[in-house]
Short mmCIF file of N, CA and C and ligand atoms in Angstrom, two decimals:
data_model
loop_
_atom_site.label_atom_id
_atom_site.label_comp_id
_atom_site.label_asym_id
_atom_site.label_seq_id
_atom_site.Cartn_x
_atom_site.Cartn_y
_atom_site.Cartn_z
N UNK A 1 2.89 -33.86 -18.21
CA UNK A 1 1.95 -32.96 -18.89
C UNK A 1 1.11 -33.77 -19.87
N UNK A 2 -0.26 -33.74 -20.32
CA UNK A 2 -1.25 -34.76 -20.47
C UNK A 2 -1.38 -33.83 -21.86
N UNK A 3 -1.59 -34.62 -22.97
CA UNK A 3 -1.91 -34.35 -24.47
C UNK A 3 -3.28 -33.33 -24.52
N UNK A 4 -2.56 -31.95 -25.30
CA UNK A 4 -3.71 -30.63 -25.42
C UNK A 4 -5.13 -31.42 -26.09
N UNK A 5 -5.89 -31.19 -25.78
CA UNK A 5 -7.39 -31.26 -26.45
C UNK A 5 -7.44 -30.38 -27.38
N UNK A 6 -8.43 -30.46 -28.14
CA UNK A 6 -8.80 -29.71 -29.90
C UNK A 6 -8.37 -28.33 -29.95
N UNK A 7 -9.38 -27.96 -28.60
CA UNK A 7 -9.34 -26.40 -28.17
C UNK A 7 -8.34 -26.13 -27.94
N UNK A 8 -7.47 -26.64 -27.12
CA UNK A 8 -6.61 -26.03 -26.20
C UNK A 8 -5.01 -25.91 -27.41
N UNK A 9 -5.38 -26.98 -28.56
CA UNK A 9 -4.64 -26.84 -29.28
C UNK A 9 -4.50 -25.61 -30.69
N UNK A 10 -6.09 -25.34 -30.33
CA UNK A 10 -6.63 -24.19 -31.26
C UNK A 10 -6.02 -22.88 -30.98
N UNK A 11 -6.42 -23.18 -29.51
CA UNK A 11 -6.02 -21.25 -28.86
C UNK A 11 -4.55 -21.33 -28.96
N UNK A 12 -3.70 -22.33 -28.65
CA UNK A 12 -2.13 -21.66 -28.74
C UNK A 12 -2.09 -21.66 -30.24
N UNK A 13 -2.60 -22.34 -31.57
CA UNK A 13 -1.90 -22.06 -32.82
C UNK A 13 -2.84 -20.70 -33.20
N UNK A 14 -3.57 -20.14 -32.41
CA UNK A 14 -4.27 -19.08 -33.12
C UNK A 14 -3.11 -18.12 -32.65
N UNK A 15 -3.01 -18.38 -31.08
CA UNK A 15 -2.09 -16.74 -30.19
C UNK A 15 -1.07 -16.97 -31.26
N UNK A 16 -0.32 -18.23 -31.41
CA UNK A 16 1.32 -17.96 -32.13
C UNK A 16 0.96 -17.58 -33.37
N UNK A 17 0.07 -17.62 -33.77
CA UNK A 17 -0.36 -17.10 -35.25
C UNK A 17 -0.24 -15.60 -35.27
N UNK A 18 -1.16 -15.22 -34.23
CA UNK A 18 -1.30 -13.85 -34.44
C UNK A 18 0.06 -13.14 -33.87
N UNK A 19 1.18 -13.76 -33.00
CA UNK A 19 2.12 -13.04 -32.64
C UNK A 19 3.52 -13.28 -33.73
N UNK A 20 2.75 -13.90 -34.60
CA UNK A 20 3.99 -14.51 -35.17
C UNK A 20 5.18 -13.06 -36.36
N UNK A 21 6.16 -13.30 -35.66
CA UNK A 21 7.08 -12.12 -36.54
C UNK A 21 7.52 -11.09 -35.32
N UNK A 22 6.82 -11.28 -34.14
CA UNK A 22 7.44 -10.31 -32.74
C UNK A 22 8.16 -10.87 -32.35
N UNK A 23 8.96 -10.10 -31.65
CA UNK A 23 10.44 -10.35 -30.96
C UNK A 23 10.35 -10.82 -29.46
N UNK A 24 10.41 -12.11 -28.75
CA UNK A 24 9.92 -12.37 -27.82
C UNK A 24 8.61 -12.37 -27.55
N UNK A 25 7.68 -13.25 -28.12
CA UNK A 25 6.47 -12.81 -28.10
C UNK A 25 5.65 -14.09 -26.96
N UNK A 26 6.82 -14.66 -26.37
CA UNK A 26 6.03 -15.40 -25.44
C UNK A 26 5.59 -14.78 -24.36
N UNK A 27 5.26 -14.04 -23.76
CA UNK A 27 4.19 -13.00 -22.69
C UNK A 27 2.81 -13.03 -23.37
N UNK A 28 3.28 -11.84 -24.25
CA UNK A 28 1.44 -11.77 -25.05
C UNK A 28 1.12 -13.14 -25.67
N UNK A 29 1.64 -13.81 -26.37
CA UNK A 29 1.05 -15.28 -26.41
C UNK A 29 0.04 -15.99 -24.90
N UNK A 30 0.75 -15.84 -23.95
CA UNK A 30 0.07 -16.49 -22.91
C UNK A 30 -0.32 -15.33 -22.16
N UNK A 31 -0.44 -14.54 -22.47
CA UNK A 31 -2.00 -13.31 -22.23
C UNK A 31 -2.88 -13.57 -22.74
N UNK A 32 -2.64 -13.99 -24.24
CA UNK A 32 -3.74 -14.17 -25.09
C UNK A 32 -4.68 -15.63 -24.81
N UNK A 33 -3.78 -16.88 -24.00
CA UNK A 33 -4.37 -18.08 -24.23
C UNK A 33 -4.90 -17.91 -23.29
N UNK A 34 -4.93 -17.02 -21.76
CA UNK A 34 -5.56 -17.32 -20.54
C UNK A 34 -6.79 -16.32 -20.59
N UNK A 35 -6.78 -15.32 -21.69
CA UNK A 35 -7.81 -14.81 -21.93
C UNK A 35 -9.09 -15.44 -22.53
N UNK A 36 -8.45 -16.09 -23.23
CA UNK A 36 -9.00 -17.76 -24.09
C UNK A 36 -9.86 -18.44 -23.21
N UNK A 37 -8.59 -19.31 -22.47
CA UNK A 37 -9.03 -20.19 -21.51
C UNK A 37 -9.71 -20.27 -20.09
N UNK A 38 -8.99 -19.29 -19.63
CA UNK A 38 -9.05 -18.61 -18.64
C UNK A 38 -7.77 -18.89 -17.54
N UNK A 39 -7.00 -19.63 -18.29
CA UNK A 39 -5.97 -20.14 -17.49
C UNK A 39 -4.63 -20.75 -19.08
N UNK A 40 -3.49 -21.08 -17.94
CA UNK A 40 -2.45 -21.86 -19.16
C UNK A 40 -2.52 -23.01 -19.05
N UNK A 41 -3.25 -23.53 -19.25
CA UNK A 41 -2.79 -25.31 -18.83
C UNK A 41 -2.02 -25.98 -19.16
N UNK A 42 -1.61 -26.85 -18.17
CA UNK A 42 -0.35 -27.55 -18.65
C UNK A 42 -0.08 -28.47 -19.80
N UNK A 43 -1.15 -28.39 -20.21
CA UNK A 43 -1.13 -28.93 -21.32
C UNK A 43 -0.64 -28.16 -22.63
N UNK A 44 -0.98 -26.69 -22.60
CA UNK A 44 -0.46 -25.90 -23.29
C UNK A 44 0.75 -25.95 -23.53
N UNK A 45 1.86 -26.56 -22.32
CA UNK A 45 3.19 -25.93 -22.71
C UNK A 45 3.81 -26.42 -23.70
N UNK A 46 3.55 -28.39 -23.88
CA UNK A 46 4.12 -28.68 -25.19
C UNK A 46 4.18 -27.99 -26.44
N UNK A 47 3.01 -27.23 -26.56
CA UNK A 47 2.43 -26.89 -28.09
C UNK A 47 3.02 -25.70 -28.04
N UNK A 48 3.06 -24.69 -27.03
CA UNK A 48 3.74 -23.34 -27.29
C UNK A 48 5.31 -23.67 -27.54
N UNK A 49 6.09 -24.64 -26.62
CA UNK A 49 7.42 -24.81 -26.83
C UNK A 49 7.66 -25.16 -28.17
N UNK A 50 6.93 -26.43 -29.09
CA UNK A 50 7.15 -26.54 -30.01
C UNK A 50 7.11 -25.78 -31.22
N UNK A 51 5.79 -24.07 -31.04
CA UNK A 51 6.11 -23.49 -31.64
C UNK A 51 6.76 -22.49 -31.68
N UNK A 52 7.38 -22.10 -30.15
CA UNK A 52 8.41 -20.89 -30.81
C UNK A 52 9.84 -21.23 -29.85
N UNK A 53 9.71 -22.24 -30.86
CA UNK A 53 11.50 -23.25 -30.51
C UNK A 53 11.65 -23.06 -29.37
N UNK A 54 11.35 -23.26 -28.13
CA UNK A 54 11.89 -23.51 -26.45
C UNK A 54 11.65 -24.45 -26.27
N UNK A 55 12.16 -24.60 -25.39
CA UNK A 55 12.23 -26.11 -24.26
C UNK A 55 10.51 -25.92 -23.28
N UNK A 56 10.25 -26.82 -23.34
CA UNK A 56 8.86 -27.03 -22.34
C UNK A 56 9.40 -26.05 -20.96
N UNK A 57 10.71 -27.01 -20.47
CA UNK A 57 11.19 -26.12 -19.23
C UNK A 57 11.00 -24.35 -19.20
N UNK A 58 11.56 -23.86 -20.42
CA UNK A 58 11.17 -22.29 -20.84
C UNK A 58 10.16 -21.76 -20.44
N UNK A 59 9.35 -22.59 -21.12
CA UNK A 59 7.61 -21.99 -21.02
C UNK A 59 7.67 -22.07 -19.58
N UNK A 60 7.33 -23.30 -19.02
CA UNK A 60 7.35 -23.59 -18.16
C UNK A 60 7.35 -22.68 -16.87
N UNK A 61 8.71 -22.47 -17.15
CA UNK A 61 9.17 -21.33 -15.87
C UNK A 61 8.68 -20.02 -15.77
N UNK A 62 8.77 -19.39 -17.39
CA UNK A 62 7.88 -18.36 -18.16
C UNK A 62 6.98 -18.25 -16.55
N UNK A 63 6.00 -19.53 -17.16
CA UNK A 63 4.61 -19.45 -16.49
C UNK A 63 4.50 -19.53 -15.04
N UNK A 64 5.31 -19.85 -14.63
CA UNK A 64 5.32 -20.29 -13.10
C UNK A 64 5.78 -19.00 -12.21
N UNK A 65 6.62 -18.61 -13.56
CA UNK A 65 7.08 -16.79 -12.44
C UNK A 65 6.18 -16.11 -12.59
N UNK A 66 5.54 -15.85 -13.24
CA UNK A 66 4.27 -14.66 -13.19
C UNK A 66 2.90 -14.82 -12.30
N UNK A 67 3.03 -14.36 -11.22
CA UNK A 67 1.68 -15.01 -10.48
C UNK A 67 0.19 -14.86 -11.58
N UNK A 68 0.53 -13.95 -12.43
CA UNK A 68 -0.75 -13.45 -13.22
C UNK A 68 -0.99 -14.80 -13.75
N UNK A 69 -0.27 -15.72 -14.33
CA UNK A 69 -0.85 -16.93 -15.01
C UNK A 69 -1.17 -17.88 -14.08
N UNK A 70 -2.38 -18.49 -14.50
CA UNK A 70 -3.35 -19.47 -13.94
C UNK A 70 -2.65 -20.64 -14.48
N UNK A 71 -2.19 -22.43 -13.59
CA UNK A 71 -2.52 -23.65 -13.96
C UNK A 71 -3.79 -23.93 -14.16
N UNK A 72 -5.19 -23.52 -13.59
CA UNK A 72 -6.15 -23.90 -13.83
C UNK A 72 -7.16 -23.26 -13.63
N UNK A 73 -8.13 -23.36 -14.50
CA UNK A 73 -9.30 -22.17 -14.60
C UNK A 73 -10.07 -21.68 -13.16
N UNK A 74 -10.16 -20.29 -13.05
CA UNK A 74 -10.79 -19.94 -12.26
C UNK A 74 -11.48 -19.92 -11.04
N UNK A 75 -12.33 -19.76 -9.75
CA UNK A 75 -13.98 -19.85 -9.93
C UNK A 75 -14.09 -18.67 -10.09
N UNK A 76 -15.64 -18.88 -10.16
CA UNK A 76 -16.71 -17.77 -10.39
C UNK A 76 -16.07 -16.30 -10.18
N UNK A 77 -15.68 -16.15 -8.95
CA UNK A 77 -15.34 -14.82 -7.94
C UNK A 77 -13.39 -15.20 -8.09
N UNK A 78 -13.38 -14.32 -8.61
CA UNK A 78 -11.30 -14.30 -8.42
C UNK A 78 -11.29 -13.34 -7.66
N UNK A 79 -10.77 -12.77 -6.44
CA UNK A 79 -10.52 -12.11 -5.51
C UNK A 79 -8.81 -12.35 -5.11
N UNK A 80 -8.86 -10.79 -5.37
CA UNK A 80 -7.29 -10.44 -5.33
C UNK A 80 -7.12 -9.49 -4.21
N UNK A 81 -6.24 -10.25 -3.11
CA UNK A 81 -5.89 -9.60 -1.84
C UNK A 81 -4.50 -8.68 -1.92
N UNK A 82 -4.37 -7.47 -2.09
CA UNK A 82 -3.55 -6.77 -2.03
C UNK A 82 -2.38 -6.91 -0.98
N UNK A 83 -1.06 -7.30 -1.35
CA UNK A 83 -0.20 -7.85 -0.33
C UNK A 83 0.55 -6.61 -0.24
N UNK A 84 0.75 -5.58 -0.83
CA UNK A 84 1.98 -4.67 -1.14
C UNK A 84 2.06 -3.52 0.20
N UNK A 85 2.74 -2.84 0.11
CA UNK A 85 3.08 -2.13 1.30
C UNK A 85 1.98 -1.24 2.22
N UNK A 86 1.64 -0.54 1.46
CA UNK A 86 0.09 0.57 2.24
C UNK A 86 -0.30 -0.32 2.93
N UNK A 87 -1.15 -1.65 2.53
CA UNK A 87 -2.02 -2.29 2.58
C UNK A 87 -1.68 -3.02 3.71
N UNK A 88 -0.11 -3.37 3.93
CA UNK A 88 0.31 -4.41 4.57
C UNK A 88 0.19 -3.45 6.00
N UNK A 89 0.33 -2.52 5.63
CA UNK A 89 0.58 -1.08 6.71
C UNK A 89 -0.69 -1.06 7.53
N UNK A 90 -1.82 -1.28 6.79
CA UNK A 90 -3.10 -1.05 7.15
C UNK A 90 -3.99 -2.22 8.02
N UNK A 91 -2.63 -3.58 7.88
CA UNK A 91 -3.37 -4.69 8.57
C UNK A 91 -4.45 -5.98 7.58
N UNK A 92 -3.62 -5.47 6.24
CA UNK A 92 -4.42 -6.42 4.90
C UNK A 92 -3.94 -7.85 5.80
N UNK A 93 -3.03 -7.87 6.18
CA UNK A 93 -2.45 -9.63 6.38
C UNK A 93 -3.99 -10.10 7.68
N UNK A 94 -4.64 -9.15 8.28
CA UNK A 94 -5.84 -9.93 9.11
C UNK A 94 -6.64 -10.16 7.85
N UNK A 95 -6.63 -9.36 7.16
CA UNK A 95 -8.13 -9.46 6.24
C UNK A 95 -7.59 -11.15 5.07
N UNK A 96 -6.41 -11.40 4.82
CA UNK A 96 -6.01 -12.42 4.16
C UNK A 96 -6.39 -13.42 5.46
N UNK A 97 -6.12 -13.73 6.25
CA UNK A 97 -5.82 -14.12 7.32
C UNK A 97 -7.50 -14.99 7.84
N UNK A 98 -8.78 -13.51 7.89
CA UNK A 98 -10.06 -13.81 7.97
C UNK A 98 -10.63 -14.63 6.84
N UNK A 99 -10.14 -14.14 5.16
CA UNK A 99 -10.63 -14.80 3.93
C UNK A 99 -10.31 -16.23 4.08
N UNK A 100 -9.02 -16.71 4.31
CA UNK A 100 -8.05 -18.05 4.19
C UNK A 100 -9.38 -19.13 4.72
N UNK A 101 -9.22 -18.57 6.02
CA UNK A 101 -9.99 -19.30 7.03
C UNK A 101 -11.63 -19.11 6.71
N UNK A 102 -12.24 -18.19 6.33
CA UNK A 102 -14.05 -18.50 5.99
C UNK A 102 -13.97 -19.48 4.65
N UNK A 103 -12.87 -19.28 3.46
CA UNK A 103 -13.30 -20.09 2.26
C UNK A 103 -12.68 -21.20 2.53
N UNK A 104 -11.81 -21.46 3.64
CA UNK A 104 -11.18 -23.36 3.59
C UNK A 104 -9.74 -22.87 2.29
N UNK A 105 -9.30 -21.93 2.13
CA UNK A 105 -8.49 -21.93 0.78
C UNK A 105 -6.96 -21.38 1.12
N UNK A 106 -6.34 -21.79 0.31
CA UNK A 106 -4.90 -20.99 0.90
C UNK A 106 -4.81 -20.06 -0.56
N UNK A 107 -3.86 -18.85 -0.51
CA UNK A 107 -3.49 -17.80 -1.46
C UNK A 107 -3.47 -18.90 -2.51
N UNK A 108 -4.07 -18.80 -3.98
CA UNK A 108 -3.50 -19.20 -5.22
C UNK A 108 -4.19 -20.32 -5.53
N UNK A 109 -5.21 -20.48 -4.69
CA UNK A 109 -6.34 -21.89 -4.69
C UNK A 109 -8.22 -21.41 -4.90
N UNK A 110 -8.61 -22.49 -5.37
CA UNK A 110 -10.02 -22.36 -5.31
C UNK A 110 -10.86 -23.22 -4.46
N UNK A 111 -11.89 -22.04 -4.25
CA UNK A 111 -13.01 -23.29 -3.00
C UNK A 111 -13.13 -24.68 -4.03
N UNK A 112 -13.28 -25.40 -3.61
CA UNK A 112 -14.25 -26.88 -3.42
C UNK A 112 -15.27 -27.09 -4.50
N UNK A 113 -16.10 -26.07 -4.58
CA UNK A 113 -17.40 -25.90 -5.05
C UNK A 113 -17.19 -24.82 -6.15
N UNK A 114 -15.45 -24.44 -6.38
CA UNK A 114 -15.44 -23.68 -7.56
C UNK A 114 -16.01 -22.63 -7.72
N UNK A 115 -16.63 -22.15 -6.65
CA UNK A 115 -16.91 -20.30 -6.80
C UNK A 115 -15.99 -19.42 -6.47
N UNK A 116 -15.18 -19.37 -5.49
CA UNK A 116 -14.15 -18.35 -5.58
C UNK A 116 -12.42 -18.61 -5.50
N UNK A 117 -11.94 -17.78 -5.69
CA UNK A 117 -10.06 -18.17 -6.29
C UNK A 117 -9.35 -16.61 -5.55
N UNK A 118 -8.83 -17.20 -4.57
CA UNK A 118 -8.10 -16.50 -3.67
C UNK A 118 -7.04 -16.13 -4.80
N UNK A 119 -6.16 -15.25 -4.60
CA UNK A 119 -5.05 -14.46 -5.62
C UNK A 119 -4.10 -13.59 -4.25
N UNK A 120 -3.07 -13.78 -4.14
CA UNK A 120 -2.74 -12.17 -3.91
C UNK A 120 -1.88 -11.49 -5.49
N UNK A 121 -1.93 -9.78 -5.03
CA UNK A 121 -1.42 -8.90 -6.04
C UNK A 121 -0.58 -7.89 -5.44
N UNK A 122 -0.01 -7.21 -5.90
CA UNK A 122 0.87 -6.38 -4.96
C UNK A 122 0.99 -4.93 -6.01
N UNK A 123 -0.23 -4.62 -4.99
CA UNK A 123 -0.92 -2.99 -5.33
C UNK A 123 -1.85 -2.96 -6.30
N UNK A 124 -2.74 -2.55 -6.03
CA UNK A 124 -3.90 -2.20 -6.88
C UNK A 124 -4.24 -0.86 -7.26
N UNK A 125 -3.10 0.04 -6.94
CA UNK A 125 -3.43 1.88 -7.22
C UNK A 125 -4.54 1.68 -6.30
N UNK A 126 -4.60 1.57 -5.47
CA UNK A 126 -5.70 2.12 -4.52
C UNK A 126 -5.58 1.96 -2.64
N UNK A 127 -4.17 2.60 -2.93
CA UNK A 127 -3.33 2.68 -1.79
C UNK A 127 -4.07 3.50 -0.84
N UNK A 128 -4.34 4.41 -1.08
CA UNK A 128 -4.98 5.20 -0.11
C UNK A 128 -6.23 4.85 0.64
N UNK A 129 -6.82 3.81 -0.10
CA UNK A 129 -8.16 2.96 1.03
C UNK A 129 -8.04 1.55 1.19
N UNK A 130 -6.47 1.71 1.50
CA UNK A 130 -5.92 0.35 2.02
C UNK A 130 -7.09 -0.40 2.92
N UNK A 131 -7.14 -1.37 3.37
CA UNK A 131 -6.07 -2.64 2.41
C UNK A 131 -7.35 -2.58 1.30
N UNK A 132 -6.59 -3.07 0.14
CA UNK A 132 -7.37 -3.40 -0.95
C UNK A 132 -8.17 -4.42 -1.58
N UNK A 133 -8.81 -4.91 -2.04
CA UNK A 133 -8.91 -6.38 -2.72
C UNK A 133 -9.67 -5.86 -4.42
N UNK A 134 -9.57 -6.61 -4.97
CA UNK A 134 -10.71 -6.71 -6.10
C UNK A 134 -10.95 -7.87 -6.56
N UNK A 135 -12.30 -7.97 -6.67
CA UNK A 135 -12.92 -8.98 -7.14
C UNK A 135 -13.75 -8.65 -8.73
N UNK A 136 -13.61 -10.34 -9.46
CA UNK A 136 -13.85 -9.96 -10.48
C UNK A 136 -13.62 -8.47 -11.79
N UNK A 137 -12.29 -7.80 -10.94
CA UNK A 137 -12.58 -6.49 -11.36
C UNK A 137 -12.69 -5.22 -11.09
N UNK A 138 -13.83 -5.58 -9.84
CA UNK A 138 -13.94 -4.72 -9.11
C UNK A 138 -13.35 -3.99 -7.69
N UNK A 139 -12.85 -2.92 -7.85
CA UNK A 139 -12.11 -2.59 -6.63
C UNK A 139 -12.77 -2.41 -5.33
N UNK A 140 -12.69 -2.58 -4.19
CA UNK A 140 -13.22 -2.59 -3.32
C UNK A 140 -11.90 -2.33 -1.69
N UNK A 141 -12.00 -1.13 -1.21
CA UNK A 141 -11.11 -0.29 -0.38
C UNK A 141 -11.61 -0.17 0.97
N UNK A 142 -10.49 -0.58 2.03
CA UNK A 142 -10.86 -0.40 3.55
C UNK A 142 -11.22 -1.36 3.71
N UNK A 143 -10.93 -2.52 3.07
CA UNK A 143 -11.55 -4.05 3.42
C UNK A 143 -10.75 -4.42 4.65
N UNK A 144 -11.68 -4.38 6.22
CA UNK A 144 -11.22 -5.22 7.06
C UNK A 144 -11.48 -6.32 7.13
N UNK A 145 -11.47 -7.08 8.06
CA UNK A 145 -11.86 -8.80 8.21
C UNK A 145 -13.30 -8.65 8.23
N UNK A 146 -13.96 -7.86 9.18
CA UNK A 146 -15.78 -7.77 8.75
C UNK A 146 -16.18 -7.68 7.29
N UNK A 147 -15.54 -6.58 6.66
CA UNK A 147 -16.09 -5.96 5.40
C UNK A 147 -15.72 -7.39 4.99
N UNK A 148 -15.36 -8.22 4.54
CA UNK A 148 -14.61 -9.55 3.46
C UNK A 148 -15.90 -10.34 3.80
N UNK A 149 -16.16 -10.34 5.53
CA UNK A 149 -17.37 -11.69 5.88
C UNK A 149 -18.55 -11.11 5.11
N UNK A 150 -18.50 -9.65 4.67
CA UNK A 150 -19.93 -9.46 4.33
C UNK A 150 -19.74 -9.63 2.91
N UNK A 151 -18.71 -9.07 2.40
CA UNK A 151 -18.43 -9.27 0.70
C UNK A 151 -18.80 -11.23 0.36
N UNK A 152 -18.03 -11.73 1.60
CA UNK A 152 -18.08 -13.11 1.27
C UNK A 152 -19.54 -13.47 1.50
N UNK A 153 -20.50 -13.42 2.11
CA UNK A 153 -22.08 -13.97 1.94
C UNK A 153 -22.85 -13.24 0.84
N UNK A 154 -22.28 -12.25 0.37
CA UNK A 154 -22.43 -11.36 -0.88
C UNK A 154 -22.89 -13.06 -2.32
N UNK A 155 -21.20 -12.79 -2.19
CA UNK A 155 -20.76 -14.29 -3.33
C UNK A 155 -21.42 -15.77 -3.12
N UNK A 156 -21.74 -15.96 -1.54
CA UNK A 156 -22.45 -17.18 -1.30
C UNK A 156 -23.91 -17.51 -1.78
N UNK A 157 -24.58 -15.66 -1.74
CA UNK A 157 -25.90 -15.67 -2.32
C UNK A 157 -26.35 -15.63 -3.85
N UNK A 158 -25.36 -15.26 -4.72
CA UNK A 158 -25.50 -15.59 -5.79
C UNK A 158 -24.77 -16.71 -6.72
N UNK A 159 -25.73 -17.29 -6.28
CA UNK A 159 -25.53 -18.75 -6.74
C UNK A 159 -26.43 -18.78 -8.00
S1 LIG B 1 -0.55 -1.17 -1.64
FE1 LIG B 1 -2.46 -2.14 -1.78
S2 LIG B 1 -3.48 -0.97 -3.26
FE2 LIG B 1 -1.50 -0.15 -3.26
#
């Protein structure tokens, strides 16, 4: 793990600042830094372990079980493929399947060129217009493998 930079040393003593006196407060701490950053970097973990007495390993693992936390920032487009049951019901695994293969990316990676960041999630409340995805946010329902090629030249054109 490579020595935090100014920032990166800023945002964890601000989060432990502001969580400081909660009971287990390492979650919202690293809610707060990837809101920051946009991610936890590994650089982060020294500085959080050292301030709320854990082992690097702690954090560490903390971070590694939660698919929600990022090693590394973003792209542009985060697109979250709904893996959970409806969806799976509905044939989401072609529409993961069509995405993988148009962006060059596997689940949990970013294109090349840093515009978009494959995710899966498991359920988006929007079971009923399976399969799901959202991007940036936005929900978007009945996504087959066509609907994704068109969402995807969507993202290619705004550049
Ligand atoms: S199972 Fe995919 S949105 Fe609920």
């Amino acid at each position: 793990m490579s020595e935090p930079d100014d920032k990166v040393r800023r945002v964890v003593a601000g989060a432990v600042q502001r969580h400081a006196g909660e009971n287990g407060p390492l979650l919202e701490i690293l809610h707060a830094v990837q809101n920051e950053l946009g991610c936890v970097p590994g650089e982060a973990i020294a500085p959080l372990a050292d301030a709320l007495n854990l082992s690097r390993a702690e954090v560490h693992g903390v971070v590694s079980f939660y698919h929600h936390f990022r090693a590394a920032a973003p792209g542009r487009y985060v697109v979250q493929l709904c893996r959970a049951e409806a969806c799976q019901s509905m044939n989401a695994q072609a529409t993961e399947t069509r995405a993988r293969e148009l962006l060059g990316v596997d689940m949990g990676s970013t294109t090349a060129d840093g515009r978009v960041t494959l995710e899966a999630v498991y359920c988006l409340g929007n079971c009923a217009c399976a399969p799901s995805i959202m991007v940036n946010g936005e929900l978007h329902g009945r996504v087959t493998p066509e609907r994704f090629a068109e969402l995807a030249a969507e993202w290619g054109q705004r550049s």
